[in-house]
XYZ file of C-alpha atoms in Angstrom:
264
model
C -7.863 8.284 11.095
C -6.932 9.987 8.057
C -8.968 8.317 4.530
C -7.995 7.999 0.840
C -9.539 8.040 -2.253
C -8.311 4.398 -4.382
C -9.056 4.294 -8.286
C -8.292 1.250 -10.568
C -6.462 1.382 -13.415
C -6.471 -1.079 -16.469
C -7.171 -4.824 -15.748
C -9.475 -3.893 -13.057
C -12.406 -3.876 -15.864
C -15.470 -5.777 -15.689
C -18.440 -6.019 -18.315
C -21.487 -4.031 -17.259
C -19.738 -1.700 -14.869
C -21.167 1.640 -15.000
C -24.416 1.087 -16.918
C -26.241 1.461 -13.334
C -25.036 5.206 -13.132
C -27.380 8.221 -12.974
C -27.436 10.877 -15.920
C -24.321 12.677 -14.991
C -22.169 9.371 -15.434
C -24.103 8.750 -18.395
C -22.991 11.473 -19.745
C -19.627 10.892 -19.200
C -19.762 7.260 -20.608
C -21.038 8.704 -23.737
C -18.528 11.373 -24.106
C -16.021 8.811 -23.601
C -17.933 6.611 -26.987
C -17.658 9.329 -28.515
C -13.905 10.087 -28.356
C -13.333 6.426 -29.035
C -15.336 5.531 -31.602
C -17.919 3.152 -29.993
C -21.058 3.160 -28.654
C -20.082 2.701 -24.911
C -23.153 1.389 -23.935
C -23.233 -1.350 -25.801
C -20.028 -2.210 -25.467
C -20.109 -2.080 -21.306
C -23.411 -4.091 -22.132
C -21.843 -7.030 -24.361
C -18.074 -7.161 -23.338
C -16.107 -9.057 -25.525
C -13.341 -7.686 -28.042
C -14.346 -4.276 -28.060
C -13.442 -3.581 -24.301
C -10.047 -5.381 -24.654
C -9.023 -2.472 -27.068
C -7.093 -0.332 -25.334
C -7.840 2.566 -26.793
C -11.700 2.236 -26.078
C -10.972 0.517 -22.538
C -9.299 3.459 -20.922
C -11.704 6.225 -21.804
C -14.974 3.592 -20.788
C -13.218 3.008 -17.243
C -12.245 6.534 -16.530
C -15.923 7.649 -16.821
C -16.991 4.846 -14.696
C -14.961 5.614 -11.969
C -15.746 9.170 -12.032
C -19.414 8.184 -12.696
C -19.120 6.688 -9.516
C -17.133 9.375 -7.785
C -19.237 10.682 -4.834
C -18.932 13.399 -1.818
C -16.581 12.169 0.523
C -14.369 13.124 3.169
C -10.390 12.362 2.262
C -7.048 14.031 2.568
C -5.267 11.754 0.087
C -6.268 10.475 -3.548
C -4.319 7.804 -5.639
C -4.621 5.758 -8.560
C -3.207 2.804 -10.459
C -2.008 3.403 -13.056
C -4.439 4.997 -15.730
C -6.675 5.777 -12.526
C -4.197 8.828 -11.577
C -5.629 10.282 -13.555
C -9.050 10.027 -11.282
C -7.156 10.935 -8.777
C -6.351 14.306 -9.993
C -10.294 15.221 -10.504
C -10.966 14.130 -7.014
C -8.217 16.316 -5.918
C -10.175 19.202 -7.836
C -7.522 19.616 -10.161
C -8.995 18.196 -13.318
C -12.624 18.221 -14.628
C -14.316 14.588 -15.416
C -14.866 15.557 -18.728
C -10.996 17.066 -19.318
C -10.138 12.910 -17.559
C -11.779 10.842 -19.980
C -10.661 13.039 -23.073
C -6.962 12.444 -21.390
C -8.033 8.929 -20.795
C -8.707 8.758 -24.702
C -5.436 10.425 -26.087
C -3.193 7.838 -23.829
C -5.364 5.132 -24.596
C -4.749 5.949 -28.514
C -1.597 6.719 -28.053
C -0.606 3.528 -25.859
C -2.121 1.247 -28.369
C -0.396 2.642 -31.457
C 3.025 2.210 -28.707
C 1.401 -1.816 -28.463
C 1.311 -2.083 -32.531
C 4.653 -0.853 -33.188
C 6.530 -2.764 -31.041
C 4.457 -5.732 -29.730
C 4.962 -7.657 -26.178
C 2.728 -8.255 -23.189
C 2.904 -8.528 -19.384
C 3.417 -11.535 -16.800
C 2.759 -11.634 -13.384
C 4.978 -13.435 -10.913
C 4.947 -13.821 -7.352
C 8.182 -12.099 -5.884
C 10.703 -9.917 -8.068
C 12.964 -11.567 -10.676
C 17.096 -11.511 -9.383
C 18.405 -10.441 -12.446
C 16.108 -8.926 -15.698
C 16.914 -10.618 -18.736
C 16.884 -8.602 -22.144
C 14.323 -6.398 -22.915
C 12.100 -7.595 -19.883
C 11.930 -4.570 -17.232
C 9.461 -4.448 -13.942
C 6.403 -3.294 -14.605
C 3.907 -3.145 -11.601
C 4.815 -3.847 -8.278
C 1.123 -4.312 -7.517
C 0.964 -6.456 -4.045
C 3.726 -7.731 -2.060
C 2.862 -11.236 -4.003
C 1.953 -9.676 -7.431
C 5.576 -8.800 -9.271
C 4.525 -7.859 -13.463
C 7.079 -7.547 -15.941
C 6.724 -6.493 -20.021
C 8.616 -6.621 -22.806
C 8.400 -8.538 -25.994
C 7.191 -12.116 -26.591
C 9.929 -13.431 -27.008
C 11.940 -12.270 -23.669
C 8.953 -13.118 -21.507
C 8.303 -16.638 -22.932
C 10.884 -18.272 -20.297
C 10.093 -16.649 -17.248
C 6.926 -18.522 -16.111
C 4.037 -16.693 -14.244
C 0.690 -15.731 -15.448
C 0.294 -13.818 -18.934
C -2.117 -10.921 -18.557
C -4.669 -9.686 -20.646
C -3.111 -6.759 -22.403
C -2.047 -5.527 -25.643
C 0.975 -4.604 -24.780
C 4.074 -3.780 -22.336
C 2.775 -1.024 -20.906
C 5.211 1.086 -18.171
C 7.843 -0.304 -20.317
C 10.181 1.682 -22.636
C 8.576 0.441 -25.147
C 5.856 2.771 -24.249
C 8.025 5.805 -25.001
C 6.076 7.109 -28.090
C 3.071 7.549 -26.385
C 4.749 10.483 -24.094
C 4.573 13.165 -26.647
C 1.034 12.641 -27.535
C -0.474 12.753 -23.690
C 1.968 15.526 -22.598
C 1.053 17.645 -25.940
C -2.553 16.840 -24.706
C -1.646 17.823 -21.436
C -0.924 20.992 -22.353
C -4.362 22.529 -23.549
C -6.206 21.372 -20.034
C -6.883 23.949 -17.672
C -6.286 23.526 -14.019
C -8.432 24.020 -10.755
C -6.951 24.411 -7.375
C -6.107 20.984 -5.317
C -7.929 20.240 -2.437
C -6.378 16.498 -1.714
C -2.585 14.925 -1.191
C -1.841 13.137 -4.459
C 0.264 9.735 -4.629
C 2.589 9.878 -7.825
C 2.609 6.285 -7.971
C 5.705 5.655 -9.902
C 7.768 7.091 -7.024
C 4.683 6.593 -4.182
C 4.907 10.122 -2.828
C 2.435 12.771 -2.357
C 2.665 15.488 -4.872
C 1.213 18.821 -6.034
C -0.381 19.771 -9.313
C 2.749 21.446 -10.603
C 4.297 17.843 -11.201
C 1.115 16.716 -13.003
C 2.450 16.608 -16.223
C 5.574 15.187 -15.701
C 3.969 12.411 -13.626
C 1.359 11.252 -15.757
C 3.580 11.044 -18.732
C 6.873 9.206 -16.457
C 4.311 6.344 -15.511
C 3.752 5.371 -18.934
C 7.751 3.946 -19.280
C 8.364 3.500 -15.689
C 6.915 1.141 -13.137
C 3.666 1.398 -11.410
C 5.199 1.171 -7.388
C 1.382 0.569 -6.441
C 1.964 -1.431 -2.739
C 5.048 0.801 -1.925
C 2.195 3.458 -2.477
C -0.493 1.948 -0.630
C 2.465 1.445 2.631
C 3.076 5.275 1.994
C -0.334 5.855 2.827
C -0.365 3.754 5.710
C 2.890 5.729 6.974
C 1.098 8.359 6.336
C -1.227 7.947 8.744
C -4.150 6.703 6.332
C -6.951 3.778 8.001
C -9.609 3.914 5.853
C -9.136 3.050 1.997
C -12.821 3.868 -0.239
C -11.988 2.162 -3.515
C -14.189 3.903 -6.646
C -15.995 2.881 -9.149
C -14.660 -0.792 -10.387
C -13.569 -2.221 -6.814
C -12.942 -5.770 -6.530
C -9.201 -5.873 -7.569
C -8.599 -2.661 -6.523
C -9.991 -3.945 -2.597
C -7.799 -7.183 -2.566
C -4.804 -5.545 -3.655
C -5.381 -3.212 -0.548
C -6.174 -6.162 2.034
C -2.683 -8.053 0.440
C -0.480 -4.777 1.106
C -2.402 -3.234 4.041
C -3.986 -6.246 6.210
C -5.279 -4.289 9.173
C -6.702 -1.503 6.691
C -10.563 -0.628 6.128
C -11.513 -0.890 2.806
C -14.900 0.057 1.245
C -16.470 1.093 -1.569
């Protein structure tokens, strides 16, 4: 029985995660302050407005879930999303502290995308026949949990649950926020990979030479996130140990996977 590795992406956030970590997670968490701006402590401490900014969010939950990253025997690593980017330090590919200053530039970057041309995301349960204009799939998270972005005013007649974002993110609209992360990309060093990596917009296993190219494509494109979790199964994958922030990232496994072992 082969496991994986499962890290959350944004929306799986919770106020006080983290703050029970030891001093190397501490560490990260303050780097992360740092590069946005806040002191993360008291921000994981109080919730509240703070941790809904994106560009603070994404750099606070990236050294959580590496925080929280222990020794632990896997052949695959994926992540939703943002968490991808976990992945690729599990794999042995990135350093935690290289993550969260990545975390931080497409947090920045994704938020500046969110100002410039506003929208949000809605979550339906089963995919949409036709898309109307300027609404595109989003996250295909569960197979009950269909999101789509685009702009207010597209989204306001199809129904479904608004989520708690700033913007339409793995939309086109998030296009200007390539060029910053892949620029950013650029400078990080690499170590060699010792897992199988999901690229989650196309849910296959990867190798660090596509990286780049598939951090930055899952910022306009779809997160496939259950057709990823079923390519694990395919794959021969039992056991599931979800990092760091767990409780969505667990039910979204028991929805896709139902005979699956998850733990944390």
């Amino acid at each position: 029985m082969s496991t994986a590795l499962l890290f959350a992406g944004q929306g799986a956030e919770e106020p006080g995660m983290g703050l029970d970590g030891g001093p190397e997670a501490r560490d990260l968490l303050a780097l992360a302050g740092e590069l946005a701006g806040v002191d993360a402590f008291r921000v994981l401490r109080r919730g509240g407005p703070d941790l809904d900014r994106t560009e603070v969010l994404q750099p606070l939950l990236v050294a959580v879930s590496l925080g929280a990253l222990g020794e632990v025997d896997a052949s695959f690593a994926a992540g939703h999303s943002l968490g991808e980017l976990c992945a690729w330090v599990a794999a042995g590919v990135l350093t935690p502290e290289d993550a969260v200053r990545l975390a931080a530039v497409r947090g920045a970057a994704m938020a500046a995308c969110a100002a410039a041309r506003p929208g949000g995301l809605v979550a339906l349960d089963g995919p949409l026949d036709a898309l109307p204009d300027g609404v595109s799939l989003a996250l295909h998270n569960a197979p009950g949990q269909w999101v789509y972005g685009g702009p207010e005013e597209a989204l306001a007649g199809l129904g479904g649950r608004r989520l708690r974002v700033a913007g339409p993110w793995h939309t086109p609209a998030m296009a200007g926020a390539v060029g910053p992360l892949r620029a950013a990309l650029a400078d990080v060093p690499r170590g060699p990979c010792g897992l199988t990596v999901m690229r989650q917009d196309e849910a296959v296993p990867v190798g660090p030479e596509a990286l780049d190219d598939a951090l930055c494509a899952q910022l306009v494109r779809p997160v496939r996130w259950a057709e990823t979790l079923e390519a694990l199964g395919s794959a021969g994958v039992r056991d599931f140990v979800c990092v760091g922030v767990t409780r969505t990232m667990r039910g979204l496994v028991r929805a896709t996977l139902p005979g699956a072992r998850v733990r944390r």
